[in-house]
Coordinates of C-alpha atoms and ligand atoms in Angstrom, one line a residue:
X543 CA 112.0 107.9 122.8
X544 CA 108.3 107.1 123.1
X545 CA 105.9 110.0 123.3
X546 CA 108.7 112.5 122.5
X547 CA 107.2 115.5 120.8
X548 CA 107.9 116.6 117.2
X549 CA 109.1 119.9 118.8
X550 CA 112.2 119.0 120.8
X551 CA 113.8 121.1 123.7
X552 CA 116.7 121.8 121.3
X553 CA 114.2 123.2 118.8
X554 CA 113.2 125.6 121.5
X555 CA 116.7 126.7 121.9
X556 CA 117.3 124.8 125.2
X557 CA 120.4 122.7 125.9
X558 CA 119.4 119.7 128.0
X559 CA 120.3 116.1 128.9
X560 CA 119.1 113.4 126.6
X561 CA 117.6 111.8 129.7
X562 CA 114.3 113.4 129.1
X563 CA 111.1 111.7 130.2
X564 CA 108.3 112.8 127.8
X565 CA 104.6 112.7 128.8
X566 CA 105.0 109.9 131.3
X567 CA 101.7 108.7 132.8
X568 CA 100.9 108.2 136.5
X569 CA 102.4 104.8 137.0
X570 CA 105.7 105.8 135.5
X571 CA 105.9 109.1 137.2
X572 CA 105.1 107.8 140.7
X573 CA 107.7 105.1 140.1
X574 CA 110.2 107.8 139.1
X575 CA 109.3 109.9 142.1
X576 CA 109.9 107.0 144.5
X577 CA 113.1 106.0 142.8
X578 CA 114.4 109.6 143.0
X579 CA 113.6 109.7 146.7
X580 CA 111.1 112.4 146.2
X581 CA 108.3 110.9 148.3
X582 CA 106.7 107.8 149.6
X583 CA 103.5 105.8 149.2
X584 CA 100.6 106.1 151.7
X585 CA 98.1 103.4 152.6
X586 CA 95.9 103.2 149.6
X587 CA 98.6 104.3 147.1
X588 CA 98.7 108.1 147.2
X589 CA 102.1 109.6 146.7
X590 CA 103.2 111.7 149.7
X591 CA 105.7 114.5 149.3
X592 CA 107.1 117.4 151.3
X593 CA 107.9 120.8 149.7
X594 CA 110.2 122.2 152.4
X595 CA 110.2 125.9 153.0
X596 CA 107.4 127.0 150.6
X597 CA 104.2 125.4 151.5
X598 CA 102.0 128.0 149.6
X599 CA 102.3 130.5 146.9
X600 CA 105.0 133.1 147.1
X601 CA 102.8 136.0 145.8
X602 CA 105.4 138.7 146.5
X603 CA 108.1 136.8 144.4
X604 CA 106.0 136.9 141.2
X605 CA 106.8 139.2 138.3
X606 CA 105.5 140.1 134.9
X607 CA 108.0 141.3 132.3
X608 CA 107.1 144.9 131.4
X609 CA 107.6 145.5 127.7
X610 CA 105.6 146.6 124.6
X611 CA 103.2 143.8 125.0
X612 CA 102.3 144.4 128.6
X613 CA 103.0 148.1 129.2
X614 CA 99.4 149.1 128.5
X615 CA 97.5 145.9 129.0
X616 CA 98.7 144.8 132.5
X617 CA 97.4 146.6 135.6
X618 CA 100.7 147.5 137.2
X619 CA 100.6 147.9 141.0
X620 CA 101.0 146.0 144.2
X621 CA 100.0 142.6 142.7
X622 CA 101.3 142.8 139.2
X623 CA 104.9 143.8 139.7
X624 CA 107.2 144.6 136.8
X625 CA 110.4 142.8 135.9
X626 CA 112.6 144.5 133.2
X627 CA 113.4 142.6 130.0
X628 CA 117.1 142.8 131.0
X629 CA 116.5 141.2 134.3
X630 CA 114.4 138.5 132.6
X631 CA 117.1 137.9 130.0
X632 CA 119.7 137.3 132.8
X633 CA 117.3 135.1 134.6
X634 CA 116.5 133.1 131.5
X635 CA 120.2 132.7 130.8
X636 CA 120.8 131.3 134.2
X637 CA 117.7 129.1 134.0
X638 CA 118.9 127.6 130.8
X639 CA 122.4 127.1 132.2
X640 CA 120.8 125.3 135.2
X641 CA 118.5 123.2 132.9
X642 CA 121.6 122.1 131.0
X643 CA 123.1 120.7 134.2
X644 CA 120.1 118.5 135.2
X645 CA 120.8 114.8 134.8
X646 CA 117.1 114.0 134.1
X647 CA 114.1 116.1 133.1
X648 CA 110.4 115.5 132.9
X649 CA 108.4 117.1 130.1
X650 CA 104.6 117.3 129.7
X651 CA 102.7 118.7 126.8
X652 CA 99.3 119.8 128.1
X653 CA 96.4 122.0 127.5
X654 CA 95.4 125.0 129.6
X655 CA 91.6 125.0 129.2
X656 CA 89.2 122.1 128.4
X657 CA 87.5 123.7 125.3
X658 CA 89.4 123.6 122.1
X659 CA 88.5 127.2 121.0
X660 CA 89.6 128.7 124.3
X661 CA 92.8 126.8 125.3
X662 CA 96.5 127.2 125.1
X663 CA 99.2 124.6 124.5
X664 CA 101.5 124.5 127.4
X665 CA 104.8 122.6 127.7
X666 CA 105.9 122.1 131.3
X667 CA 109.6 121.1 132.0
X668 CA 110.2 119.8 135.5
X669 CA 113.1 118.8 137.6
X670 CA 110.8 116.7 139.9
X671 CA 108.8 113.7 138.8
X672 CA 106.1 114.6 141.3
X673 CA 105.7 118.1 139.8
X674 CA 105.3 116.5 136.4
X675 CA 102.6 114.2 137.8
X676 CA 101.0 117.2 139.6
X677 CA 100.8 119.4 136.5
X678 CA 99.5 116.6 134.2
X679 CA 96.8 116.0 136.8
X680 CA 95.8 119.7 137.1
X681 CA 95.9 120.7 133.4
X682 CA 94.1 119.0 130.6
X683 CA 95.8 115.9 129.2
X684 CA 95.8 115.7 125.3
X685 CA 94.9 112.4 123.6
X686 CA 97.6 110.5 121.8
X687 CA 96.5 111.9 118.5
X688 CA 96.5 115.5 119.9
X689 CA 100.0 114.8 121.3
X690 CA 101.3 113.7 117.8
X691 CA 101.0 117.1 116.4
X692 CA 101.3 119.2 119.6
X693 CA 103.3 122.4 119.2
X694 CA 104.0 124.2 122.6
X695 CA 102.9 127.8 122.7
X696 CA 103.7 128.7 126.3
X697 CA 106.5 127.0 128.2
X698 CA 107.0 126.7 131.9
X699 CA 110.5 125.8 133.3
X700 CA 110.1 124.8 136.9
X701 CA 113.3 124.2 138.8
X702 CA 112.9 124.2 142.6
X703 CA 116.6 123.9 143.1
X704 CA 117.2 127.2 141.3
X705 CA 118.3 130.2 143.4
X706 CA 117.4 133.6 142.1
X707 CA 119.9 136.5 142.8
X708 CA 118.1 139.7 143.6
X709 CA 121.1 141.8 142.4
X710 CA 121.3 140.1 139.0
X711 CA 117.6 139.2 138.4
X712 CA 115.8 142.0 140.2
X713 CA 114.0 139.6 142.4
X714 CA 113.0 140.1 146.0
X715 CA 114.5 136.8 147.2
X716 CA 115.9 133.5 145.9
X717 CA 112.4 132.5 144.9
X718 CA 111.0 133.7 141.6
X719 CA 108.0 133.3 139.3
X720 CA 108.7 135.3 136.2
X721 CA 106.1 135.5 133.5
X722 CA 107.1 136.7 130.0
X723 CA 104.0 137.2 127.9
X724 CA 105.9 138.2 124.8
X725 CA 108.3 135.2 124.9
X726 CA 105.5 133.1 126.3
X727 CA 107.9 131.7 128.8
X728 CA 107.4 131.3 132.6
X729 CA 110.3 130.6 134.9
X730 CA 109.6 129.2 138.4
X731 CA 112.6 128.8 140.8
X732 CA 113.3 128.5 144.5
X733 CA 110.0 127.0 145.5
X734 CA 108.6 123.4 145.3
X735 CA 104.9 124.5 146.0
X736 CA 103.3 122.8 143.1
X737 CA 100.4 125.3 143.0
X738 CA 102.6 127.9 141.4
X739 CA 102.5 126.0 138.1
X740 CA 98.7 125.7 137.8
X741 CA 98.2 129.3 138.9
X742 CA 100.7 130.5 136.3
X743 CA 98.6 128.8 133.6
X744 CA 95.6 130.5 135.1
X745 CA 97.3 133.9 134.8
X746 CA 97.9 133.3 131.0
X747 CA 94.2 132.5 130.4
X748 CA 93.1 135.4 132.5
X749 CA 95.3 137.6 130.3
X750 CA 94.1 136.1 127.0
X751 CA 90.4 135.2 127.3
X752 CA 88.9 138.7 128.0
X753 CA 90.0 139.5 124.4
X754 CA 87.9 136.6 123.2
X755 CA 84.7 137.5 125.0
X756 CA 85.2 135.0 127.8
X757 CA 85.1 136.0 131.5
X758 CA 87.9 134.0 133.3
X759 CA 87.0 133.4 136.9
X760 CA 88.7 132.2 140.1
X761 CA 85.8 130.0 141.1
X762 CA 84.5 126.6 141.4
X763 CA 81.4 125.5 139.5
X764 CA 78.8 122.7 139.6
X765 CA 75.4 121.8 138.1
X766 CA 72.1 120.9 139.9
X767 CA 70.2 117.7 138.9
X768 CA 67.9 120.1 137.0
X769 CA 70.8 121.3 134.9
X770 CA 71.3 124.7 136.6
X771 CA 74.9 125.9 137.0
X772 CA 76.3 127.6 140.1
X773 CA 79.7 129.4 140.3
X774 CA 81.5 129.9 143.6
X775 CA 84.0 132.7 143.6
X776 CA 86.3 133.0 146.6
X777 CA 89.9 133.6 147.7
X778 CA 92.1 130.7 149.1
X779 CA 90.5 128.8 151.9
X780 CA 87.0 130.2 151.6
X781 CA 85.5 126.9 150.4
X782 CA 85.6 126.7 146.6
X783 CA 86.9 123.2 146.5
X784 CA 85.1 121.8 149.5
X785 CA 81.6 123.2 148.7
X786 CA 81.8 122.3 144.9
X787 CA 82.3 118.7 145.7
X788 CA 78.7 117.7 146.6
X789 CA 77.3 114.2 145.7
X790 CA 74.0 115.7 144.7
X791 CA 75.4 118.1 142.1
X792 CA 77.7 117.5 139.0
X793 CA 81.1 119.0 139.4
X794 CA 82.5 121.1 136.6
X795 CA 85.8 122.2 138.4
X796 CA 87.1 123.4 141.7
X797 CA 89.1 126.5 140.9
X798 CA 89.4 128.0 137.4
X799 CA 86.6 128.6 134.8
X800 CA 85.6 130.5 131.8
X801 CA 82.1 132.0 131.2
X802 CA 81.5 132.3 127.5
X803 CA 78.2 133.3 125.7
X804 CA 77.0 129.7 125.9
X805 CA 78.7 127.9 128.8
X806 CA 80.8 127.9 132.0
X807 CA 83.8 125.6 131.3
X808 CA 86.7 124.3 133.3
X809 CA 90.2 125.4 132.5
X810 CA 91.6 122.4 134.3
X811 CA 91.6 118.6 134.4
X812 CA 92.1 118.1 138.1
X813 CA 91.5 119.5 141.6
X814 CA 93.7 120.8 144.4
X815 CA 92.1 120.4 147.8
X816 CA 93.2 121.5 151.2
X817 CA 93.9 118.6 153.5
X818 CA 94.2 120.2 156.9
X819 CA 91.7 118.6 159.3
X820 CA 90.0 116.8 156.4
X821 CA 87.1 114.9 157.7
X822 CA 85.5 111.9 155.9
X823 CA 82.1 112.9 157.3
X824 CA 82.1 116.5 156.2
X825 CA 84.0 116.0 152.9
X826 CA 83.5 112.3 151.9
X827 CA 84.2 112.7 148.1
X828 CA 87.5 114.6 148.8
X829 CA 88.5 112.3 151.6
X830 CA 88.1 109.3 149.2
X831 CA 90.7 110.7 146.9
X832 CA 93.3 110.5 149.5
X833 CA 92.9 106.8 149.8
X834 CA 93.9 105.9 146.2
X835 CA 96.8 105.7 143.7
X836 CA 97.2 108.7 141.4
X837 CA 96.6 111.4 144.1
X838 CA 99.6 113.4 145.3
X839 CA 99.5 114.6 148.9
X840 CA 101.7 117.6 149.6
X841 CA 102.9 118.2 153.2
X842 CA 100.5 115.7 154.7
X843 CA 102.0 113.9 157.7
X844 CA 102.1 110.1 157.5
X845 CA 103.2 107.4 159.8
X846 CA 106.3 105.8 158.3
X847 CA 105.4 102.3 159.4
X848 CA 101.7 102.0 159.1
X849 CA 101.4 104.6 156.2
X850 CA 98.3 106.0 157.7
X851 CA 97.7 109.8 157.1
X852 CA 97.2 112.3 159.8
X853 CA 95.3 115.3 158.4
X854 CA 95.2 117.0 161.8
X855 CA 99.0 117.3 161.9
X856 CA 100.1 120.8 160.7
X857 CA 103.8 120.4 161.4
X858 CA 104.7 120.4 157.7
X859 CA 102.1 123.0 156.7
X860 CA 98.8 124.6 157.5
X861 CA 98.2 124.6 153.7
X862 CA 98.6 120.8 153.2
X863 CA 97.1 119.8 149.8
X864 CA 95.9 116.9 147.7
X865 CA 95.8 116.9 143.9
X866 CA 93.8 114.4 142.0
X867 CA 92.3 114.0 138.5
X868 CA 88.8 115.5 138.4
X869 CA 87.1 112.2 137.7
X870 CA 88.2 111.0 141.2
X871 CA 85.2 112.9 142.3
X872 CA 82.2 110.6 141.6
X873 CA 79.8 112.9 139.8
X874 CA 81.6 115.1 137.2
X875 CA 80.8 116.7 133.9
X876 CA 82.1 114.6 131.0
X877 CA 82.2 117.7 128.8
X878 CA 83.9 119.9 131.6
X879 CA 81.1 122.5 131.2
X880 CA 77.6 123.5 132.1
X881 CA 75.1 126.1 131.0
X882 CA 75.6 129.8 131.9
X883 CA 74.9 130.1 135.6
X884 CA 71.6 130.8 137.4
X885 CA 73.4 131.5 140.7
X886 CA 76.6 133.3 141.5
X887 CA 78.0 132.8 145.0
X888 CA 80.8 134.9 146.5
X889 CA 82.5 132.9 149.3
X890 CA 84.2 134.8 152.1
X891 CA 85.7 133.5 155.3
X892 CA 85.0 136.4 157.5
X893 CA 87.1 135.9 160.6
X894 CA 85.5 139.0 162.1
X895 CA 82.3 137.0 162.4
X896 CA 80.4 140.1 161.2
X897 CA 78.9 138.9 157.9
X898 CA 75.8 136.6 157.9
X899 CA 76.2 133.0 156.7
X900 CA 74.2 134.0 153.5
X901 CA 72.9 137.1 152.0
X902 CA 71.2 138.0 148.7
X903 CA 72.8 140.7 146.7
X904 CA 71.4 143.2 144.1
X905 CA 73.3 143.4 140.8
X906 CA 75.1 146.6 142.1
X907 CA 76.0 144.9 145.4
X908 CA 77.3 142.0 143.5
X909 CA 79.6 144.4 141.5
X910 CA 80.7 146.1 144.6
X911 CA 81.6 142.8 146.3
X912 CA 83.2 141.4 143.2
X913 CA 85.6 144.3 142.9
X914 CA 86.2 144.4 146.7
X915 CA 87.0 140.6 147.0
X916 CA 86.9 140.5 150.7
X917 CA 88.0 137.7 153.0
X918 CA 89.6 137.8 156.4
X919 CA 92.5 135.8 157.5
X920 CA 93.2 134.7 160.9
X921 CA 96.1 136.5 162.4
X922 CA 98.8 133.8 162.0
X923 CA 100.3 131.2 164.2
X924 CA 101.7 133.4 167.0
X925 CA 100.3 132.5 170.4
X926 CA 97.8 135.0 171.7
X927 CA 97.4 136.8 168.5
X928 CA 93.7 136.7 167.9
X929 CA 92.9 139.7 165.8
X930 CA 91.8 138.8 162.3
X931 CA 93.0 140.9 159.4
X932 CA 90.9 141.9 156.4
X933 CA 92.2 141.0 152.9
X934 CA 90.7 142.7 149.8
X935 CA 91.8 140.8 146.7
X936 CA 89.9 142.2 143.7
X937 CA 87.8 139.8 141.5
X938 CA 88.4 137.3 144.3
X939 CA 91.8 136.5 142.7
X940 CA 94.0 139.6 142.3
X941 CA 97.3 137.7 142.1
X942 CA 96.1 135.8 139.0
X943 CA 94.5 138.8 137.1
X944 CA 97.0 140.6 134.9
X945 CA 94.5 143.1 133.5
X946 CA 92.7 146.0 135.3
X947 CA 89.9 144.8 137.6
X948 CA 87.4 146.7 135.5
X949 CA 88.1 144.4 132.6
X950 CA 86.8 141.4 134.6
X951 CA 84.2 143.6 136.3
X952 CA 82.6 144.7 133.0
X953 CA 82.5 141.1 131.8
X954 CA 80.5 140.3 135.0
X955 CA 78.3 143.3 134.7
X956 CA 77.3 142.4 131.1
X957 CA 76.5 138.9 132.2
X958 CA 74.4 139.9 135.2
X959 CA 72.6 142.5 133.1
X960 CA 71.4 139.7 130.7
X961 CA 69.2 138.8 133.8
X962 CA 68.2 135.4 135.2
X963 CA 71.0 135.2 137.7
X964 CA 70.9 135.6 141.4
X965 CA 73.9 136.6 143.4
X966 CA 74.7 135.6 147.0
X967 CA 77.4 136.3 149.5
X968 CA 78.2 133.3 151.7
X969 CA 80.3 133.6 154.9
X970 CA 82.1 130.4 155.5
X971 CA 84.2 132.0 158.3
X972 CA 83.3 132.7 161.9
X973 CA 80.0 132.7 163.8
X974 CA 79.3 133.4 167.4
X975 CA 82.1 136.1 167.7
X976 CA 85.2 136.8 165.8
X977 CA 88.2 134.4 165.4
X978 CA 89.4 133.4 168.9
X979 CA 85.9 133.8 170.4
X980 CA 83.4 132.1 168.0
X981 CA 83.8 129.1 165.8
X982 CA 84.1 128.3 162.1
X983 CA 80.8 128.0 160.4
X984 CA 79.8 124.3 160.4
X985 CA 80.2 123.0 156.8
X986 CA 76.8 121.3 157.2
X987 CA 75.1 124.6 157.9
X988 CA 76.8 126.3 154.8
X989 CA 75.8 123.4 152.6
X990 CA 72.2 123.6 153.8
X991 CA 72.0 127.3 153.2
X992 CA 73.5 126.9 149.7
X993 CA 71.1 124.1 148.8
X994 CA 68.2 126.3 149.8
X995 CA 69.6 129.2 147.7
X996 CA 70.4 127.0 144.7
X997 CA 67.1 125.1 144.6
X998 CA 65.3 128.3 144.6
X999 CA 63.4 127.7 147.9
X1000 CA 65.2 130.4 149.8
X1001 CA 63.9 133.1 147.4
X1002 CA 60.4 132.6 148.7
X1003 CA 61.3 133.0 152.4
X1004 CA 61.2 136.2 154.5
X1005 CA 64.3 138.5 154.3
X1006 CA 65.5 141.3 156.5
X1007 CA 67.9 144.1 155.4
X1008 CA 71.4 144.1 157.0
X1009 CA 71.8 147.6 158.6
X1010 CA 75.6 147.8 157.8
X1011 CA 75.8 146.2 154.4
X1012 CA 72.3 146.8 153.0
X1013 CA 72.0 143.3 151.6
X1014 CA 69.1 140.9 152.3
X1015 CA 69.4 138.2 154.9
X1016 CA 66.9 135.3 155.3
X1017 CA 65.1 135.2 158.6
X1018 CA 64.7 131.5 158.8
X1019 CA 65.7 128.5 156.7
X1020 CA 64.3 125.0 157.1
X1021 CA 67.0 122.7 158.5
X1022 CA 69.2 125.5 159.7
X1023 CA 69.5 126.8 163.3
X1024 CA 67.7 130.2 163.0
X1025 CA 70.2 131.7 165.5
X1026 CA 73.1 131.6 163.1
X1027 CA 71.3 133.6 160.5
X1028 CA 71.7 136.8 162.5
X1029 CA 75.4 137.2 163.4
X1030 CA 74.8 140.0 165.9
X1031 CA 72.5 137.8 167.8
X1032 CA 75.3 135.1 168.1
X1033 CA 77.7 137.6 169.7
X1034 CA 77.7 137.8 173.6
X1035 CA 78.7 141.4 173.4
X1036 CA 76.4 143.3 171.0
X1037 CA 78.3 146.6 171.3
X1038 CA 81.4 144.7 170.3
X1039 CA 79.6 143.4 167.4
X1040 CA 78.5 146.8 166.3
X1041 CA 81.9 148.3 166.6
X1042 CA 83.5 145.3 164.8
X1043 CA 81.0 145.5 162.0
X1044 CA 81.7 149.3 161.6
X1045 CA 85.4 148.6 161.6
X1046 CA 84.9 146.3 158.6
X1047 CA 82.6 148.7 156.9
X1048 CA 85.4 151.3 157.1
X1049 CA 87.8 148.9 155.7
X1050 CA 85.5 148.1 152.7
X1051 CA 85.0 151.9 152.0
X1052 CA 88.7 152.7 152.3
X1053 CA 89.6 149.8 149.9
X1054 CA 86.9 150.7 147.3
X1055 CA 88.3 154.2 146.8
X1056 CA 90.5 152.8 144.1
X1057 CA 87.5 151.7 142.1
X1058 CA 85.2 154.7 142.6
X1059 CA 86.1 156.2 139.2
X1060 CA 85.6 152.9 137.4
X1061 CA 82.0 152.2 138.3
X1062 CA 78.6 153.9 138.0
X1063 CA 76.6 155.6 140.8
X1064 CA 74.5 152.4 141.3
X1065 CA 77.6 150.4 142.3
X1066 CA 79.0 153.3 144.4
X1067 CA 75.8 153.5 146.4
X1068 CA 75.9 149.7 147.0
X1069 CA 78.7 150.3 149.5
X1070 CA 78.2 149.5 153.2
X1071 CA 77.1 152.4 155.4
X1072 CA 79.1 154.1 158.1
X1073 CA 77.1 154.7 161.2
X1074 CA 78.0 156.4 164.4
X1075 CA 78.5 153.8 167.0
X1076 CA 78.1 154.5 170.7
X1077 CA 81.6 154.2 172.3
Ligands
ADP1337 N1 81.6 126.3 156.5 C1 82.7 125.9 155.7 N2 82.6 126.0 154.3 C2 83.6 125.6 153.6 N3 84.8 125.2 154.1 C3 84.9 125.1 155.4 C4 83.9 125.5 156.3 N4 84.3 125.3 157.6 C5 85.6 124.8 157.4 N5 86.0 124.7 156.2 C6 87.3 124.3 155.7 O1 87.9 125.4 155.1 C7 88.7 125.0 154.0 C8 88.2 125.5 152.7 O2 89.2 125.2 151.8 P1 88.9 125.1 150.2 O3 87.6 124.4 150.0 O4 90.1 124.3 149.7 O5 89.0 126.5 149.8 P2 89.4 127.1 148.3 O6 89.2 126.0 147.3 O7 88.4 128.3 148.2 O8 90.8 127.6 148.5 C9 88.7 123.4 154.0 O9 89.8 123.0 154.8 C10 87.4 123.1 154.7 O10 87.4 121.9 155.5
PEP1338 C1 96.0 126.6 144.7 C2 95.6 127.7 145.3 O1 94.2 128.0 145.2 P1 93.0 127.9 146.2 O2 93.6 128.0 147.5 O3 92.1 129.0 145.8 O4 92.4 126.5 146.1 C3 96.5 128.6 145.7 O5 96.1 129.8 146.0 O6 97.7 128.3 145.8
MN1339 MN1 90.6 125.3 146.0

């Protein structure tokens, strides 16, 4: 069969149908998906699919096998949850039995990582053609020559129809993402959310690269016309993908990067953008990707007759997504890298409306915020529930970081200490009051503030010190409504602002207790300050 690898599934010890589709390209995979009834075509040619129950990652169903390899190298706790080798063995046996039953399989041999010295060979075995299309879009596609002698190092078996058994497999539910770093095997079952696959590969690289002197980062990255790189850290929904796609800057990538001694490089070959309320005016580059063949749209609602897309419709998911090859964005780096960064941005979507839209951080404050990894989620979809809830996810990506946060933190510390980098905190969340009272920060305002920070012009303006957080906040920025720069001023009820700010300060301090012993006094004293607030 064309494109079949020199290492067969049988060579890997897997029993499988002969009906294997190896390294199919976009046209063949989309045709397969349509023929299998997995999805339909939208106006312009994008493939539209629905995932069913799981429309986002199942963070609480993810496990790492705890064995000699991982016992002392993984940071066990709430996010990295252990699976016993015995449970994994049972799960693997059941996965292989399920695999043997599939009438057809899609296999892709891909790279995790764009740079040859820092990448892993990943084989992904899929039940769905659209998943095969997704992962070959998101990972890096080998050339024909590279495929000819490709040997898989890590293997992902992705079977959405598999149902895990908590009694037999030690899982929490029927859904499972089980990572075995010794066997170099990842088993994904009971979910059709495609993002699990790409974030699993991210987890492998986050495990491996610190030992090679590379800092792996949950961030987007782009380059100014002058050749200066900026990286944008942030948890899901804070704006990495949105803000990194900017016609005036060259995109390196939207989600996963490594910072070596000489460069910031992409791990991936594609992007995965949020589609909810996507606006052609605010996000023209991303919108354009939805109107063409090769893009996969996950849980976007479409009119069956006209095939027009309705990005405002959240009936299938709030987390609707579009995946597309990186070169669907007009201005991208051909080498998938840029120089080491001049600016580091921490994006946070503060639903409390407490943080300013932009603040400049000292090196110690940057470490404090990196280890904290704050964002705030809106309270959910229940009517009348308007209280936001704080989320602290260390390194702005706890679910993907197998090692102790201090491993990643120390890599950042070394890099900041080399100098020549400015760190910023950017609130893409609420202004004019908390969620339910105020509004989401206009994308235009965020972009204008970022541009001023990144072109250096902001550095020469006047700053004030934030009384709660101690960082510096610009007083006025050309082209931006001065009023939004001071969040307290945007709140109708100042006492409510002060109380809400102090509530958030308290949550930061409580969360940071776990890191106190891992940082020096400088970072400890970069904490926000508790103040007595008049009742
Ligand atoms: N000021 C803002 N900055 C960035 N994104 C914003 C802003 N206001 C609203 N949004 C919306 O928030 C979402 C950010 O999502 P995305 O960029 O995909 O985040 P991430 O890549 O960090 O998960 C998008 O749907 C975007 O349209
Ligand atoms: C794909 C994801 O990443 P992000 O939301 O950060 O873009 C995800 O968290 O599932
Ligand atoms: Mn993203």
